[in-house]
Amino acid sequence: MAVLDVTWAVKWLTLSAQAMAEHRAYLIELDRAIGDSDHGENMDRGFQAVLDKLSETPPGTPGVALKLTAMTLMSKVGGAAGPLYGTAFLRAATSLGESAEIDPAALANALAAARDGIVARGKAEPGDKTMVDAWTPAAEAARKAAVDGDVLAVLVAAAEAAEAGAVATDPLVARKGRASYLGERSAGHRDPGAASSALILRAAVGAAA
Amino acid sequence: MAVLDVTWAVKWLTLSAQAMAEHRAYLIELDRAIGDSDHGENMDRGFQAVLDKLSETPPGTPGVALKLTAMTLMSKVGGAAGPLYGTAFLRAATSLGESAEIDPAALANALAAARDGIVARGKAEPGDKTMVDAWTPAAEAARKAAVDGDVLAVLVAAAEAAEAGAVATDPLVARKGRASYLGERSAGHRDPGAASSALILRAAVGAAA
Amino acid sequence: MKKLINDPRAVVEESVQGFGLAHANLVTVSTDPTFITRNDAPVSGKVGLVSGGGSGHEPLHAGFVGRGMLDAAVPGAVFTSPTPDQILPATLAVNAGAGVVHIVKNYTGDVLNFETAGELAEAEGVSVRTVLVNDDVAVEDSLYTAGRRGVGGTVLVEKIAGAAAERGDDLEAVAAIGERVNANVCTMGVALSACTVPHAGTPSFDLAEDEIEIGIGIHGEPGRHRIPMENADGITDRLLEPVISDLGIASGDRVLLFVNGMGGTPLSELYIIYRRAAQVLSERGASVKRSLVGNYITSLEMQGCSISVLRLDDELTDLWDAPVHTAALRWGV
Amino acid sequence: MKKLINDPRAVVEESVQGFGLAHANLVTVSTDPTFITRNDAPVSGKVGLVSGGGSGHEPLHAGFVGRGMLDAAVPGAVFTSPTPDQILPATLAVNAGAGVVHIVKNYTGDVLNFETAGELAEAEGVSVRTVLVNDDVAVEDSLYTAGRRGVGGTVLVEKIAGAAAERGDDLEAVAAIGERVNANVCTMGVALSACTVPHAGTPSFDLAEDEIEIGIGIHGEPGRHRIPMENADGITDRLLEPVISDLGIASGDRVLLFVNGMGGTPLSELYIIYRRAAQVLSERGASVKRSLVGNYITSLEMQGCSISVLRLDDELTDLWDAPVHTAALRWGV
Ligand SMILES: Nc1ncnc2c1ncn2[C@@H]1O[C@H](COP(=O)(O)OP(=O)(O)O)[C@@H](O)[C@H]1O
Ligand SMILES: Nc1ncnc2c1ncn2[C@@H]1O[C@H](COP(=O)(O)OP(=O)(O)O)[C@@H](O)[C@H]1O
Ligand SMILES: [Mg+2]
Ligand SMILES: [Mg+2]
Ligand SMILES: [Mg+2]
Ligand SMILES: [Mg+2]
C-alpha cells in the first residue's frame, strides 16, 4: 500500500525533474507553436534546481519538500510558469501543514489548494487554455476519488484527469498568457503549461506505485 | 561593306547596352562567385545612361560618341569597372580624333589605346584575371588583322580574341581586383569584367554586320 | 542554428559579462543573481528606475542603464522574464530612499514576477510603483487576451521616466510621467523571418519565402496574421495606420517617430520605412519633431521592424532631449 | 529575397532620403548626384573630411557625418563605389579653404574613383590628401592581391581624424593622424551567413548549416577559407590571433577593442565575442582602455562580426574621447 510520506514527496519531485528533462524538447515545441519556445527549458532548469536543493537540505515532511520546491521554482523558472507553479506548490505545502503522512482527503485538499493558487495568481478561468485546464479537472477528480479511494486512487484520478484536461486544450482559443495574442490561431495546439502539469501529476503516481 | 562611321558607333553602343541588359543576371552571377554581385547591375545602369545621353546629344563623329560614353560610364557605373571602362573609351576616343570614318589601322590603334588605358589605370598585367585578359588579346588580334583585313575582319578578330581571352580567365588565380582576396578559390570562375568586355566587342561586330 | 555563442545555456551570463567589461565605466554587473546597475547607484535623493524582462531584446534593458535612464536592468533567460530573487536585490540596490519605479512590459510572466518582487521590496520598506507598458496595437481584443503587450514604447518610457527621475521628480511624479508616455505611444511590428532561441535550436516559426507576419511581439512568437510579402511602403502603411488611428493622431499633433529594427534587418531598410512613415504622418498634418531609428528592442536576429509613434507635449519633448548616458542611447553628455 | 524595400534600384536613394528626414538637424542630403554633408559645412577654417564607398554598410558612412567626424559622405550603389561626379561636388561643398582629406577604403573601385575626383578637385584649386585604409589582416599576400582591404578600422580612422580636423589641425596633420590610426589598427572578420544584394536577389555565397567563412570583407564576398562551425570563443581566438600578431601587441600596450556586427547578428552575441577578446588581450598583458561594440560597418543583413584592435597612445585616446555628434556615434555633446 502506498504511503505518501516525505520519501514519496522527494521521489515525486525527482520523477518530475526526470520528466521535465525528458520532455524538455516536447514542451519547447508546444511553446514554439503558440508561445515563445521556452517552457521546456524553464521547467527543466527549475526542476534541476529543485533536485539540487533537495539534496542540499533534505526535507523532513512532505510539506517542507513542497515549500522548498515552491521557493526554488519561483526563483529559477521565471516567465509565467515560475510564479504560477511556485504558488501552486506553496499553497499545497501550506494545506499539508506539518503532517508526516498524507491521507486521501488531505491529498485532495492540497491539490485543490494548488489549483486555487494558480487561479488566484493568474486570473485564468477554465477554458482559457492554460494550466488551469489541467489542474481544475485534476482537483475535481481527486475530490471525488478521495470519498472512498486510497491515496493511490486519488493520485491516479488526478493524473488521468489532468492528462485529459491537457488534451482538451487542443481545440481551445487561448484567452490568457502568451498564446492569447495569437487569437484564433492558437486553436489546434496543446497548451504547454497544461502538458507540463499533466507530466508532474503523472510523476506523483509513479512515485507512489 | 561595313563603314565605321558615327551611325556604326551609335549602333555599337546601343547593341552594347542591349547586351548588358540581356546578360545582366549572368554578369551578376559571375561577380557573385568571386566578387560582390554587382558587375551586371553596374554595367546595365551605365549603358542605359549612355543610351539616354546619346539620344539627348546625338554625336557627330565616332570619337564624340565614344567620349560621351566614357564620361557617362565614369559617372554612372562606379566600382572598379566604371573608371576602367571610362578610361578605355576615353583613350579610344582620343585615338580616333575627329575623323568621321574609321579605317582598319585607326580601329586597331583605338583598341590598343583602350587596352593601354585600362592597364595604365588599373595596373593589372595579363594573367591577373581581369578585363585586361580580354582586351590584350583583342588589341593584339586587331593589330594583326588590320595588316590586310577590312574593318569587319578587324572587329571579328578582336571579338573572337576577347571571347577566348575571357574563357581563358577561368583557371586563373586572380591577382587584381576584388577576386584577388579569394586567393586560390578564385580559380575555376570566369572574370566578370573580361566577360563584359567580350560582350561589348561582340556588339561592335553586330553593329558592323 | 548558427550563432556566435558557446553553451546555449550560458548565453545570458556570458553576454552580460561582456557587456560589463565593455562598459565598466558605466555599469556594474552583479552575478548570482544577475542584474546590472549604474555605477553610481543608489543616486542620493533620486527615485530609482528598474526594468527587466527576458533576454534576447538587446540593447534593451541593460543598454539603457546609466545617467538619465535606468538605474538597474534585470535580465531573465532568453525570452523568459526574470525572477523575484533577481528583481528584489536590484530594487534594493538602487533605492536611495526616494522609492523605486518598476517599468514592466505587459506579459503575464513579467507582471507576476515583478509583482512578487515589488511586494517583497515593500515588505523591506521600499516604496515601489509599477508602470505597465502596453503599447502594442496588434493585440486587438484585450478583453480576450492577456492585454496589449509592451513593445517599442518601452524604450521611450524608460528614457522619459529616466529623465524625470534624474531632474528630481518624486516617486508618484516619475510613475505618472511613465504612464503618460505609455498612454501616448502605440506600436506595431512585422517579421520577415523568425528568430531562433538558443536553447530551442529551431526557428520560432516557419514562414514561407513570400509571407510575412503582421502584428508580432518581441518574443519570436507568431503574429496576429500572415500575409503575402509586400513592398516597404505597403508594409509601413499597414503598420502605421492602426497606430495613428488608435492614438487618434490629428492635424497639428507633434510626435516622435521611432522605427525599430528587430535585430536582423539592415539599418538602410529601417530608413526606407522611416521615410514613408514620416511622409504619411506629414500628410496627416502631424509634425515629426523627434526621431529614433535603429535596433533598440529586438528579437535576437529576427528580420523585421516596428513603428512607434509617441504624441509629444512640451514636457515630454524636454525630457526626451534631456542628457542621457547609457551604452545604447547617449546625448547631451 | 525578403527585404523592407520598394524598388531594388531605389534602395540607396530612398534610404538616404529617410536618413535625411530623420536627421535633418544634423545633415543635408544632396541629390543628383547624391551625397550627404553636415549642416554647417563648410566649417570655416576647418579641414574637410570626406569618405564614401558602396552602400550596404550602414551606418557607415552617412551615419558618421557631423561634428567631430565626417563633413561629407558619398554613397554609391549597393557594394559599388561612388563615382567622381558625386565625390567632386561633396569635396567642393566641404572645402573651407583648408583643404579636404579623402578617407578611402582600399578597394580598386574606391581608389580609382576617389583618385579621379581628387585630381578634378585639385584642378579646381582644392588641396586634397588621401588616407587609404587597409586594416584587413585576412588578406595575406598583398603582393598578389589588390592589397589589404579597408574594413572595421575605417570607423576608427574617421572618428579620430575627424577629431583632429575639429580641433584645428591642418591638412597634412589630419592626414597624418588618419594614417597613424590606419598603421595601428588591424581587423579580421567572420561570416555565419551570406547577405543578399537587392539587385542580385540571391545570397552572395552559399554556406552549409555547419560552415563559416573566415576572413570575409564587407561586400558579401566569400572569405579566404571556410571551416566547420565553432563556438564563440574558438572563433574569437581565430580572428584575434592574426590581429594581435600583425600589430605586434605586447605587454603594456594600451588598446581600443572594437567588436563590429555585420548587420544580422544580435548585439548579445557581439558581447560574447567581446568578452573573450578582452580576456585574451588581458592575458597578453594588453590593457583595453576603450571599447566599441555594435553594428557600425556592416554587410547588409549578414550574420557575423569583425574584431578590430587599435593600439592607442595619449593623443589617439584624447582624439577618440573628443566630442562627436553624428547619427550613429555621439558623445560629449
Ligand atoms: N494567466 C495564466 N493563468 C494560468 N496559467 C497561465 C497563465 N498565463 C500563462 N499560463 C501558463 O503558462 C504557460 C507558459 O509558461 P512559460 O512558457 O514557461 O512562460 P512564458 O509564457 O512567460 O514564456 C502556458 O502554457 C500556460 O499554461
Ligand atoms: N586593377 C584592375 N585592372 C583591370 N581590371 C580590373 C582591375 N580590378 C578590377 N578589374 C575588373 O573589374 C571587374 C569588376 O567590376 P565591378 O564588379 O563592376 O566592380 P567592383 O569590383 O568594384 O565591384 C573585374 O571583373 C575585373 O575585370
Ligand atoms: Mg513560454
Ligand atoms: Mg563587383
Ligand atoms: Mg517566455
Ligand atoms: Mg562592387
Tab-separated table of C-alpha atoms in Angstrom, chain C residues 66-220:
chain	number	residue	atom	x	y	z
C	66	GLY	CA	23.026	54.912	-16.868
C	67	ARG	CA	22.527	58.549	-16.141
C	68	GLY	CA	19.166	59.837	-17.286
C	69	MET	CA	17.609	56.452	-17.878
C	70	LEU	CA	17.565	53.197	-15.854
C	71	ASP	CA	19.283	52.603	-12.539
C	72	ALA	CA	19.098	48.840	-12.933
C	73	ALA	CA	18.244	46.215	-15.521
C	74	VAL	CA	17.289	42.654	-14.675
C	75	PRO	CA	17.775	40.144	-17.497
C	76	GLY	CA	15.992	36.819	-17.440
C	77	ALA	CA	16.828	33.807	-19.564
C	78	VAL	CA	16.205	34.298	-23.278
C	79	PHE	CA	12.548	35.337	-23.698
C	80	THR	CA	11.850	34.421	-20.065
C	81	SER	CA	11.050	37.085	-17.518
C	82	PRO	CA	13.476	37.355	-14.614
C	83	THR	CA	12.594	36.072	-11.171
C	84	PRO	CA	11.818	37.945	-7.963
C	85	ASP	CA	15.139	36.891	-6.464
C	86	GLN	CA	16.851	38.949	-9.167
C	87	ILE	CA	14.397	41.847	-9.198
C	88	LEU	CA	14.366	42.313	-5.424
C	89	PRO	CA	18.112	42.877	-4.898
C	90	ALA	CA	18.220	45.133	-7.967
C	91	THR	CA	15.404	47.156	-6.447
C	92	LEU	CA	17.129	47.370	-3.088
C	93	ALA	CA	20.445	48.288	-4.719
C	94	VAL	CA	19.066	51.346	-6.470
C	95	ASN	CA	16.779	52.557	-3.700
C	96	ALA	CA	18.134	55.777	-2.268
C	97	GLY	CA	15.166	56.262	-0.020
C	98	ALA	CA	13.033	58.004	-2.616
C	99	GLY	CA	11.425	54.793	-3.791
C	100	VAL	CA	11.719	52.748	-6.940
C	101	VAL	CA	9.685	52.588	-10.139
C	102	HIS	CA	9.405	49.234	-11.885
C	103	ILE	CA	8.928	49.554	-15.630
C	104	VAL	CA	7.254	46.321	-16.660
C	105	LYS	CA	6.280	45.173	-20.114
C	106	ASN	CA	2.813	43.669	-20.020
C	107	TYR	CA	3.402	39.940	-20.270
C	108	THR	CA	1.972	37.530	-17.725
C	109	GLY	CA	5.399	36.346	-16.645
C	110	ASP	CA	6.885	39.808	-16.260
C	111	VAL	CA	3.846	41.087	-14.426
C	112	LEU	CA	3.738	38.186	-11.960
C	113	ASN	CA	7.459	38.197	-11.205
C	114	PHE	CA	7.703	41.969	-10.781
C	115	GLU	CA	4.533	41.913	-8.661
C	116	THR	CA	6.105	39.455	-6.247
C	117	ALA	CA	9.375	41.355	-6.158
C	118	GLY	CA	7.509	44.588	-5.548
C	119	GLU	CA	5.655	43.074	-2.608
C	120	LEU	CA	8.890	41.747	-1.150
C	121	ALA	CA	10.550	45.155	-1.578
C	122	GLU	CA	7.628	46.918	0.086
C	123	ALA	CA	7.973	44.412	2.935
C	124	GLU	CA	11.561	45.611	3.274
C	125	GLY	CA	10.389	49.203	3.472
C	126	VAL	CA	10.949	50.316	-0.121
C	127	SER	CA	8.114	52.142	-1.861
C	128	VAL	CA	7.562	50.656	-5.281
C	129	ARG	CA	5.391	51.922	-8.113
C	130	THR	CA	4.876	49.973	-11.297
C	131	VAL	CA	4.489	51.414	-14.765
C	132	LEU	CA	2.983	48.792	-17.022
C	133	VAL	CA	3.873	49.266	-20.678
C	134	ASN	CA	1.269	48.024	-23.151
C	135	ASP	CA	1.648	49.857	-26.409
C	136	ASP	CA	1.165	47.058	-28.934
C	137	VAL	CA	-1.881	47.813	-31.064
C	138	ALA	CA	-1.547	44.432	-32.760
C	139	VAL	CA	-3.396	42.924	-29.812
C	140	GLU	CA	-6.926	43.784	-30.773
C	141	ASP	CA	-9.268	42.313	-28.202
C	142	SER	CA	-7.617	42.937	-24.912
C	143	LEU	CA	-10.721	41.559	-23.214
C	144	TYR	CA	-9.960	38.119	-24.569
C	145	THR	CA	-6.204	38.232	-24.192
C	146	ALA	CA	-3.568	38.897	-21.587
C	147	GLY	CA	-3.865	42.514	-22.756
C	148	ARG	CA	-1.703	44.547	-25.057
C	149	ARG	CA	1.975	43.728	-24.950
C	150	GLY	CA	4.766	46.084	-24.076
C	151	VAL	CA	6.954	46.566	-27.131
C	152	GLY	CA	8.757	49.535	-28.741
C	153	GLY	CA	7.173	52.113	-26.453
C	154	THR	CA	9.166	50.633	-23.578
C	155	VAL	CA	12.318	52.386	-24.792
C	156	LEU	CA	10.539	55.727	-24.792
C	157	VAL	CA	9.018	55.158	-21.350
C	158	GLU	CA	12.446	54.281	-19.955
C	159	LYS	CA	14.111	57.340	-21.498
C	160	ILE	CA	11.484	59.857	-20.470
C	161	ALA	CA	10.734	58.480	-17.000
C	162	GLY	CA	14.503	58.251	-16.532
C	163	ALA	CA	14.864	61.937	-17.336
C	164	ALA	CA	12.058	62.775	-14.906
C	165	ALA	CA	13.801	60.843	-12.139
C	166	GLU	CA	17.106	62.498	-12.986
C	167	ARG	CA	15.652	66.003	-12.692
C	168	GLY	CA	14.409	65.116	-9.227
C	169	ASP	CA	10.746	64.230	-9.648
C	170	ASP	CA	9.323	62.245	-6.747
C	171	LEU	CA	8.085	58.670	-6.906
C	172	GLU	CA	4.498	59.455	-7.871
C	173	ALA	CA	5.596	62.003	-10.441
C	174	VAL	CA	8.073	59.671	-12.131
C	175	ALA	CA	5.448	56.925	-12.291
C	176	ALA	CA	2.910	59.409	-13.629
C	177	ILE	CA	5.284	60.540	-16.388
C	178	GLY	CA	5.951	56.929	-17.319
C	179	GLU	CA	2.236	56.290	-17.520
C	180	ARG	CA	1.719	59.406	-19.596
C	181	VAL	CA	4.271	58.190	-22.113
C	182	ASN	CA	2.625	54.786	-22.196
C	183	ALA	CA	-0.787	56.375	-22.735
C	184	ASN	CA	0.534	58.375	-25.687
C	185	VAL	CA	2.520	55.762	-27.564
C	186	CYS	CA	1.375	52.981	-29.868
C	187	THR	CA	3.422	50.448	-31.762
C	188	MET	CA	3.005	47.755	-34.368
C	189	GLY	CA	5.546	45.311	-35.734
C	190	VAL	CA	6.221	42.979	-38.636
C	191	ALA	CA	8.519	39.989	-39.056
C	192	LEU	CA	10.092	38.934	-42.345
C	193	SER	CA	11.778	35.987	-40.691
C	194	ALA	CA	11.636	34.147	-37.386
C	195	CYS	CA	14.375	34.041	-34.792
C	196	THR	CA	15.969	31.041	-33.139
C	197	VAL	CA	16.047	30.830	-29.356
C	198	PRO	CA	19.465	29.351	-28.463
C	199	HIS	CA	18.129	26.673	-26.119
C	200	ALA	CA	15.390	25.709	-28.583
C	201	GLY	CA	17.621	25.449	-31.650
C	202	THR	CA	14.891	25.780	-34.259
C	203	PRO	CA	13.271	28.925	-35.668
C	204	SER	CA	10.402	30.253	-33.605
C	205	PHE	CA	8.004	29.865	-36.518
C	206	ASP	CA	8.055	28.781	-40.125
C	207	LEU	CA	7.470	31.422	-42.736
C	208	ALA	CA	7.383	30.879	-46.481
C	209	GLU	CA	9.687	32.886	-48.719
C	210	ASP	CA	6.763	35.061	-49.819
C	211	GLU	CA	5.000	35.553	-46.485
C	212	ILE	CA	5.374	37.975	-43.598
C	213	GLU	CA	3.924	38.040	-40.090
C	214	ILE	CA	1.996	41.161	-39.185
C	215	GLY	CA	1.499	42.152	-35.564
C	216	ILE	CA	4.360	40.275	-33.988
C	217	GLY	CA	5.571	40.819	-30.460
C	218	ILE	CA	9.206	40.719	-29.448
C	219	HIS	CA	9.491	37.110	-28.350
C	220	GLY	CA	9.684	35.385	-31.693
